[in-house]
GROMACS .gro file of C-alpha atoms in nm:
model
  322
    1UNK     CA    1   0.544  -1.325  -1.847
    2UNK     CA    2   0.354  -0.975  -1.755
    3UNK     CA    3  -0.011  -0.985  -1.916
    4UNK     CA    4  -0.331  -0.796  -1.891
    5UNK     CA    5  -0.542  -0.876  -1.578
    6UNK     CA    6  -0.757  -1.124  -1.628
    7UNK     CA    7  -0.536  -1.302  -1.915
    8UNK     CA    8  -0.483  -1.615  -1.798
    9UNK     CA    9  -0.130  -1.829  -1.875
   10UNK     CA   10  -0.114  -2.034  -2.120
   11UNK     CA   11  -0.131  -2.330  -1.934
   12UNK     CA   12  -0.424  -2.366  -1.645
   13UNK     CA   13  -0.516  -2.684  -1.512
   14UNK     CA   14  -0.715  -2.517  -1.242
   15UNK     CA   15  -1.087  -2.494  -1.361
   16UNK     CA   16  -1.261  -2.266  -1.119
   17UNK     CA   17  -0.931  -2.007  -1.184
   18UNK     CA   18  -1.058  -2.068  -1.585
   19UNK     CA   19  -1.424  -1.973  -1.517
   20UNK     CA   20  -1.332  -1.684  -1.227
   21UNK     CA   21  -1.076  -1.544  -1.465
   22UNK     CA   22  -1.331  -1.560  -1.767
   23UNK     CA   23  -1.610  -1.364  -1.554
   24UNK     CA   24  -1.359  -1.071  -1.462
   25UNK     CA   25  -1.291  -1.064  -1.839
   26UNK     CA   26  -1.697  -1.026  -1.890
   27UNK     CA   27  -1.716  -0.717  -1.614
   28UNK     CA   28  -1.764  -0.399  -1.864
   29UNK     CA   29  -1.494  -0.117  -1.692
   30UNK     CA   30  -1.824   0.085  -1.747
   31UNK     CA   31  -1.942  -0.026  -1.434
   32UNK     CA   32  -1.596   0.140  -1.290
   33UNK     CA   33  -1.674   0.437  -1.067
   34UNK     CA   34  -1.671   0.754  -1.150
   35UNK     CA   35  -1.388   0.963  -1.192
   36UNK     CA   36  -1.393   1.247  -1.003
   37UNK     CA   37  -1.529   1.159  -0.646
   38UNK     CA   38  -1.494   1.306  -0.354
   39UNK     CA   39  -1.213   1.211  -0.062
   40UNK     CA   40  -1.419   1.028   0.213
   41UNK     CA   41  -1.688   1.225   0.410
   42UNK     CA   42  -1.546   1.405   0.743
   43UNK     CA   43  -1.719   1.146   0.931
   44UNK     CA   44  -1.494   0.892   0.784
   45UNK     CA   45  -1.197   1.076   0.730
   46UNK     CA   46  -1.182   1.158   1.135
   47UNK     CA   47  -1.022   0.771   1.129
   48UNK     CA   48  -0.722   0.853   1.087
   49UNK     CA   49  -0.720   1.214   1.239
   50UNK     CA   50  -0.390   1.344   1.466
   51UNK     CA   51  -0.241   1.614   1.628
   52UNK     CA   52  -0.119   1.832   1.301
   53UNK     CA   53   0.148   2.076   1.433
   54UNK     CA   54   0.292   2.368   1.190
   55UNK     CA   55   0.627   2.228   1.237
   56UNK     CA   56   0.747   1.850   1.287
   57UNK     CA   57   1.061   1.795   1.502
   58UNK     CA   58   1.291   1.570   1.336
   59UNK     CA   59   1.645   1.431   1.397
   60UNK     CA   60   1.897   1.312   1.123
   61UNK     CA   61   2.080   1.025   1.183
   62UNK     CA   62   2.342   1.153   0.952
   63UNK     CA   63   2.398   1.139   0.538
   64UNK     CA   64   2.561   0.929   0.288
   65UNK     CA   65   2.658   1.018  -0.080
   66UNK     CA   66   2.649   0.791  -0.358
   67UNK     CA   67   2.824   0.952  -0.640
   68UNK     CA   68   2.592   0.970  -0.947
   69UNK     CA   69   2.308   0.874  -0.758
   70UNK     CA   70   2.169   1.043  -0.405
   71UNK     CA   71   2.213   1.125  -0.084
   72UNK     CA   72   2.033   0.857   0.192
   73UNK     CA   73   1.938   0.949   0.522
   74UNK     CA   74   1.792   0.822   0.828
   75UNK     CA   75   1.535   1.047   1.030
   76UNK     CA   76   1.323   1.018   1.348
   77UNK     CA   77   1.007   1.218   1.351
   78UNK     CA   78   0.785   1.211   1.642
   79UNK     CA   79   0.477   0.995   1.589
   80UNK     CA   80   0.130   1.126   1.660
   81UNK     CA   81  -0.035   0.784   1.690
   82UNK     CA   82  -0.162   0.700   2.069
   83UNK     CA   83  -0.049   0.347   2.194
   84UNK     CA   84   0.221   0.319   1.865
   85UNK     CA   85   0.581   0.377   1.824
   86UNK     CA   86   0.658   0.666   1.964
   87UNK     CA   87   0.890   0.751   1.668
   88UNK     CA   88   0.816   0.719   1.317
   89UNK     CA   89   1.154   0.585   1.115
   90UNK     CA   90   1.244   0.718   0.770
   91UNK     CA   91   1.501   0.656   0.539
   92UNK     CA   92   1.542   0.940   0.272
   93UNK     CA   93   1.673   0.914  -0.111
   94UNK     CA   94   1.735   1.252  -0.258
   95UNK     CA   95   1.878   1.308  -0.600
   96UNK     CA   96   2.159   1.493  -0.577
   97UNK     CA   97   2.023   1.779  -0.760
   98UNK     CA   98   1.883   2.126  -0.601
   99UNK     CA   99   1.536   2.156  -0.606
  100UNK     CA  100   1.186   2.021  -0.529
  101UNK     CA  101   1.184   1.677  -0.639
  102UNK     CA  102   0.874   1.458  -0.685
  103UNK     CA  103   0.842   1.230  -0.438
  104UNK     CA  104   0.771   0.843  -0.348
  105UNK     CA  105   0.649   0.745  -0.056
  106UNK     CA  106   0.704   0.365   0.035
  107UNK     CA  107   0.512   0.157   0.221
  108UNK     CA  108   0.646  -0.165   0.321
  109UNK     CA  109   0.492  -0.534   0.326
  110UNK     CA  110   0.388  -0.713   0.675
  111UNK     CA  111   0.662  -0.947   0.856
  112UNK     CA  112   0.848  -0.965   1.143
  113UNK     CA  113   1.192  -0.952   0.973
  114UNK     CA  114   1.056  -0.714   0.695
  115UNK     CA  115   1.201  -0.374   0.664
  116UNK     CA  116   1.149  -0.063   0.488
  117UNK     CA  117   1.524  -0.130   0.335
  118UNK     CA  118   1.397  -0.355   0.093
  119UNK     CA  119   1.272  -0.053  -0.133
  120UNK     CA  120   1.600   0.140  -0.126
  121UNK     CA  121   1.708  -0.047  -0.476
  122UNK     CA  122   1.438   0.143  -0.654
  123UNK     CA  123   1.464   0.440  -0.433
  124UNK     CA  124   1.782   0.462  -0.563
  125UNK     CA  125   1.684   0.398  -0.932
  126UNK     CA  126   1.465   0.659  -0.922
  127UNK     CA  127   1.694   0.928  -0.811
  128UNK     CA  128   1.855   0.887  -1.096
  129UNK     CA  129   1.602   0.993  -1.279
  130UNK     CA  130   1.523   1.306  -1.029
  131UNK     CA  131   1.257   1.133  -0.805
  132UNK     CA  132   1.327   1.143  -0.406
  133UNK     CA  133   1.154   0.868  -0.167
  134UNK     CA  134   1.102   0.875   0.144
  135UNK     CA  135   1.065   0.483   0.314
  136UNK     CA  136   0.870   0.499   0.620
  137UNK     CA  137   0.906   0.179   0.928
  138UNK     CA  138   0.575   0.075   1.002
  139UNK     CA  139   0.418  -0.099   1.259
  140UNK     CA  140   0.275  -0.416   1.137
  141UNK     CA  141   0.568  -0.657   1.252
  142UNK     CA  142   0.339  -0.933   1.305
  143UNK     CA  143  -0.049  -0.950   1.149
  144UNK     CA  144  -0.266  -1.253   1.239
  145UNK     CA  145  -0.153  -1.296   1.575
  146UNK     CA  146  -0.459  -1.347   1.840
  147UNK     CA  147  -0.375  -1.037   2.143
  148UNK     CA  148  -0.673  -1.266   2.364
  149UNK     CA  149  -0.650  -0.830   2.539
  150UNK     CA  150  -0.696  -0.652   2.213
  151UNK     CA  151  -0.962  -0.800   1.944
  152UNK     CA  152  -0.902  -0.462   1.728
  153UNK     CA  153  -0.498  -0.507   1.717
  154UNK     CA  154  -0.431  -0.537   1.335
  155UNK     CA  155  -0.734  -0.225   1.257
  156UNK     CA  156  -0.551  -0.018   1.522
  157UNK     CA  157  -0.191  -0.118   1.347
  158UNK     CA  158  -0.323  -0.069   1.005
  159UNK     CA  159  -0.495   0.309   1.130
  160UNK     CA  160  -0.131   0.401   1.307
  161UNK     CA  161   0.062   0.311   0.977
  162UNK     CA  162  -0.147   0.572   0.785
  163UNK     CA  163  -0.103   0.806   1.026
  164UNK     CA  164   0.263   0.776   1.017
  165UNK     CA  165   0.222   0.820   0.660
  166UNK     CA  166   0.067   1.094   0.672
  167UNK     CA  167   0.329   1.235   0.920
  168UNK     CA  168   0.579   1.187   0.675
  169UNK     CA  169   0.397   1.397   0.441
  170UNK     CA  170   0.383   1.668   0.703
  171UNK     CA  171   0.745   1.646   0.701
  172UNK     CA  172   0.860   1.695   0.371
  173UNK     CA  173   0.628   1.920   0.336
  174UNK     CA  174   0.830   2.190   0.547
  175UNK     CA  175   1.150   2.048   0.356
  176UNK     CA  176   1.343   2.205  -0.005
  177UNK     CA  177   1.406   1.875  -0.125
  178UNK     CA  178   1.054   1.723  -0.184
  179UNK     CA  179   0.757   1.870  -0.395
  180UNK     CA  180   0.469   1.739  -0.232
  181UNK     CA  181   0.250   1.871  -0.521
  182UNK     CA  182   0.372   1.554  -0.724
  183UNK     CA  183   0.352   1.257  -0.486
  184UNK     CA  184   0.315   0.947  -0.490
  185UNK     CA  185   0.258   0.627  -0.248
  186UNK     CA  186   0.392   0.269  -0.307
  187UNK     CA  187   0.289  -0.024  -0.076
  188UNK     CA  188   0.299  -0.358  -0.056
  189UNK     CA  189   0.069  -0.670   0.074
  190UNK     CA  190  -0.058  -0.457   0.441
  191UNK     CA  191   0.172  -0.154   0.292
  192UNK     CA  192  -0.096  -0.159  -0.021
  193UNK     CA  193  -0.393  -0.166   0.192
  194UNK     CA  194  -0.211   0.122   0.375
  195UNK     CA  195  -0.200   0.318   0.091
  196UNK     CA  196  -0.524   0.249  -0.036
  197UNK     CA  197  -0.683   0.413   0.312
  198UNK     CA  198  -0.401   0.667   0.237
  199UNK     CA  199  -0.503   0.770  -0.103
  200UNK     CA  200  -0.872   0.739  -0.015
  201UNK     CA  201  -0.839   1.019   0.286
  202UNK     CA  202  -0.511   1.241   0.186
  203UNK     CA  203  -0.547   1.485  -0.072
  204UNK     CA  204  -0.218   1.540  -0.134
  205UNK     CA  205  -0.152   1.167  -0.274
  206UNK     CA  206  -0.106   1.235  -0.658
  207UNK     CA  207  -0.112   0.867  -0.732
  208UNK     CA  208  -0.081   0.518  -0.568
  209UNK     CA  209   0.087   0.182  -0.696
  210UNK     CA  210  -0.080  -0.093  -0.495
  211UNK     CA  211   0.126  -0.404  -0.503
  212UNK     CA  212  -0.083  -0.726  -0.420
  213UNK     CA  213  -0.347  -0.523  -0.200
  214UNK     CA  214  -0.600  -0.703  -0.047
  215UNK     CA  215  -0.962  -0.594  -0.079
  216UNK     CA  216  -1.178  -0.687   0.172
  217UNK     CA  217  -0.979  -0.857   0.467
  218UNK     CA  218  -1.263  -0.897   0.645
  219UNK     CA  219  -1.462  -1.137   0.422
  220UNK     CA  220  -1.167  -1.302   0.311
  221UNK     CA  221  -1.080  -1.412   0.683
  222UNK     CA  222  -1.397  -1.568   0.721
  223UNK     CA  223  -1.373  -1.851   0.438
  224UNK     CA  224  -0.944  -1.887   0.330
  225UNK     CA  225  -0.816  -2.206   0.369
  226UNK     CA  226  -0.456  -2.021   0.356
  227UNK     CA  227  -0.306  -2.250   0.671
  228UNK     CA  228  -0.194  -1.947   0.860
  229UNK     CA  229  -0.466  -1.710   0.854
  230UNK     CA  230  -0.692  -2.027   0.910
  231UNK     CA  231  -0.507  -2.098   1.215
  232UNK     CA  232  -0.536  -1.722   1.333
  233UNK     CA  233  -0.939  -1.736   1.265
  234UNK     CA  234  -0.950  -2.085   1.430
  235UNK     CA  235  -0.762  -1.941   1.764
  236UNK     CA  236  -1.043  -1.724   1.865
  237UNK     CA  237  -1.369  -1.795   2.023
  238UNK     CA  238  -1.711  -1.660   1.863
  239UNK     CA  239  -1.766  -1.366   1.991
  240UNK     CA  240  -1.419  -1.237   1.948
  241UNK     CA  241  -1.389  -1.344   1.643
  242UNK     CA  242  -1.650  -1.130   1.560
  243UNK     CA  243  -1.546  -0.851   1.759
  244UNK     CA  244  -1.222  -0.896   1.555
  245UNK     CA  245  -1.381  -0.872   1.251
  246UNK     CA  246  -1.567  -0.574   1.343
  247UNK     CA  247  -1.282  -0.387   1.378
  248UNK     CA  248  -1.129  -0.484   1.062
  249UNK     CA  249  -1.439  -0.421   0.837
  250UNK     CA  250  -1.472  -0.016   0.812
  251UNK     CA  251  -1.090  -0.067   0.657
  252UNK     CA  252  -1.127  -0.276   0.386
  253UNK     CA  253  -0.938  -0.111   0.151
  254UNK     CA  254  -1.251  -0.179  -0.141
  255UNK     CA  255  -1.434   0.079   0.149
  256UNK     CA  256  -1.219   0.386   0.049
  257UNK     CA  257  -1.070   0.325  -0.300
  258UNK     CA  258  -1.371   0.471  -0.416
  259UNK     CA  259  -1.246   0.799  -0.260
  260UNK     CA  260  -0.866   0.786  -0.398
  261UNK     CA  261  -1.002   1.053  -0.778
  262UNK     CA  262  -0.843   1.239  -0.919
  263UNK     CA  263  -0.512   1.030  -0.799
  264UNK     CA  264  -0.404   0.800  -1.075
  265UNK     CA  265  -0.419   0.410  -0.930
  266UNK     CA  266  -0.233   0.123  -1.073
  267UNK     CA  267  -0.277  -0.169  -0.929
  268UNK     CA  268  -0.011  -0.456  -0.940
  269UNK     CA  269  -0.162  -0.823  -0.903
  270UNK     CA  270  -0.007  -1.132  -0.888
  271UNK     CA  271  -0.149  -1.458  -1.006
  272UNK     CA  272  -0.060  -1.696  -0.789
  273UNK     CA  273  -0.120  -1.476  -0.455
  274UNK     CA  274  -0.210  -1.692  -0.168
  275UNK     CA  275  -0.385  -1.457   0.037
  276UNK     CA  276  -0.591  -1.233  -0.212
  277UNK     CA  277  -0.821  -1.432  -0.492
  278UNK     CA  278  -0.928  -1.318  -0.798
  279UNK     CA  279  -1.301  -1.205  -0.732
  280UNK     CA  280  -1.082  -1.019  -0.435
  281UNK     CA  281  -0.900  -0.906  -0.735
  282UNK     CA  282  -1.144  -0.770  -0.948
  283UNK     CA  283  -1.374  -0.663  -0.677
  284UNK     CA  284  -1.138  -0.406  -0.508
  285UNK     CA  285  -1.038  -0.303  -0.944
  286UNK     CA  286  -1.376  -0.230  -1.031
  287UNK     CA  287  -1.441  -0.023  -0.706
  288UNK     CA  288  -1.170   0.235  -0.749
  289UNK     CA  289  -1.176   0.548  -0.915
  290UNK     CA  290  -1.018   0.649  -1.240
  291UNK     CA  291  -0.791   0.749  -1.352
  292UNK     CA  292  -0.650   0.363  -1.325
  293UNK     CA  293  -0.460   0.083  -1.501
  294UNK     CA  294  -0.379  -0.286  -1.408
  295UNK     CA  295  -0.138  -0.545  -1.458
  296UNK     CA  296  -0.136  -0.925  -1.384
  297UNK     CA  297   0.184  -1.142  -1.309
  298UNK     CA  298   0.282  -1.451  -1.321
  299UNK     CA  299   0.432  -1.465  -0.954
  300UNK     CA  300   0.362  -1.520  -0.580
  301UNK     CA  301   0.211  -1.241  -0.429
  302UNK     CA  302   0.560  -1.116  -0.336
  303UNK     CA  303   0.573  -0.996  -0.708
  304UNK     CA  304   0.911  -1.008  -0.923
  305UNK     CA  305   1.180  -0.821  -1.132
  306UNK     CA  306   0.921  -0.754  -1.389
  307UNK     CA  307   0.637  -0.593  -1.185
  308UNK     CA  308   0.929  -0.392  -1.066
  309UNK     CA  309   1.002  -0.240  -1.374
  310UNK     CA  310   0.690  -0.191  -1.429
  311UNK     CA  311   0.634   0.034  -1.138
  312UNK     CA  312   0.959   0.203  -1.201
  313UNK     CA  313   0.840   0.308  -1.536
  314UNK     CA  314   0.506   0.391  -1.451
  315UNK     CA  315   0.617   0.595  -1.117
  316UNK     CA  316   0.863   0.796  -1.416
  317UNK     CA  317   0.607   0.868  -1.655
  318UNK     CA  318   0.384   0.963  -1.392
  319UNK     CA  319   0.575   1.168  -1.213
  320UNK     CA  320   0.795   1.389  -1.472
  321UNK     CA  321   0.646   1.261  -1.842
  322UNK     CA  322   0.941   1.068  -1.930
   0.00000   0.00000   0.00000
């Protein structure tokens, strides 16, 4: 069952989710902020600066045609990001129709065996309905790991992914299939928080679907009992651990939502999501800008088949007015 956030199921046993869930209902959306900031300040912004060139050297890996559907395609584009891949992987889903097309850009979940593949279904979907996508490979394989060499390892993968992002853009920019005037970003888990630091920096993000996004990493680090990212917190000593955290912090995506207006936001949460909690929820929410809308699910924080239709519906009427 889909349902407003904040509604709770009909059947809680958990009384501290009862009383959280009844204080987000309580928050006025007065309090949201306002509408039309600006993108972050320069001095922020510079984060997630690169080499811009006027043209970006690609090479296709070749094309295949699905009849009454698109064309895929796989593409290398040189990445701009120092000490990352030095490649940034796209696959491409282009109606087959002439034209500028609006454009998706997706943003894939953390995980070692986790590719951007797992969005061509909707990719697909969507061309059918005139809307390309580009699906970019990003670099975080493998988040809470300690590197005992490199305490700012999952800011500096989180900072490359946006740049590759962002490199994408720069690509179908110069291309006749993609109308970068109408775009829009899609991400997942570490994919949402990439696309929240996206949105909050990129001008030319129309509008953002954040699915399970975290909000602030770097206070929820310091108190989850969620065994794994316990285990990562209790594998370093003190003083990396705050050296770790200090890298992390300037990223939380709750930071630089308040920069993503005049983009539309809709944020995607799930209700049983084991590494984001509610306040997390309705702290990162209340911080972005409008225009935005929200929807709770009854699911892990890997969503399901009805927060996908939900997107897919919302991307549509977002993107053409259908």
């Amino acid at each position: 069952m889909r349902h407003f956030f904040g509604t709770a199921p009909d059947l809680r046993t958990s009384t501290v989710y009862a009383i959280v869930t009844r204080l987000a209902l309580a928050l006025p959306l007065c309090l949201a902020t306002a509408a039309y900031a600006d993108k972050a300040p320069p001095d922020e912004a510079m984060k997630f600066d690169y080499a811009k060139t006027d043209s970006v050297p690609a090479m296709s890996g070749g094309v295949v045609r699905k009849p009454r559907c698109c064309d895929v395609s796989e593409w290398k584009l040189t990445s701009p990001t120092a000490g990352g891949s030095s490649e940034v992987e796209l696959t491409v889903v282009a109606p087959l129709s002439k034209g500028k097309h609006p454009t998706v850009l997706w943003l894939h979940r953390e995980g070692a065996d986790v590719r951007r593949a797992m969005f061509v279904q909707e990719a697909e979907t969507l061309a059918a309905s005139g809307i390309a996508s580009l699906l970019v490979e990003l670099p975080f394989k493998q988040p809470y790991v300690h590197r005992a060499d490199d305490n700012a390892g999952d800011a500096d993968v989180i900072r490359n992914a946006v740049i590759d992002a962002r490199r994408a853009i720069d690509w179908a920019a110069t291309r006749p299939e993609f109308n970068v005037e109408k775009l829009a970003v899609v991400g997942q888990r570490y994919g949402a928080w990439a696309a929240a630091l996206l949105v909050g920096v990129d001008a030319r993000v129309a509008a953002a679907v954040l699915m399970s996004p975290p909000g602030k990493p770097s206070g929820w680090l310091q108190v989850t009992e969620q065994p794994k990212a316990k285990a990562f917190r209790d594998s370093f000593d003190k003083a990396n651990w705050v050296a770790y955290l200090s890298a992390i912090e300037p990223l939380d995506p709750e930071k630089w939502i308040k920069y993503a207006a005049p983009a539309k936001l809709h944020f995607q949460f799930a209700s049983s999501d084991a590494w984001v909690q509610t306040l997390e929820q309705v702290d990162l929410y209340r911080a972005a800008t409008l225009p935005k809308s929200r929807q709770m699910f009854d699911s892990d924080e890997l969503l399901n088949d009805e927060a996908k239709k939900d997107r897919q519906v919302w991307l549509k009427a977002t993107l053409t007015g259908k």
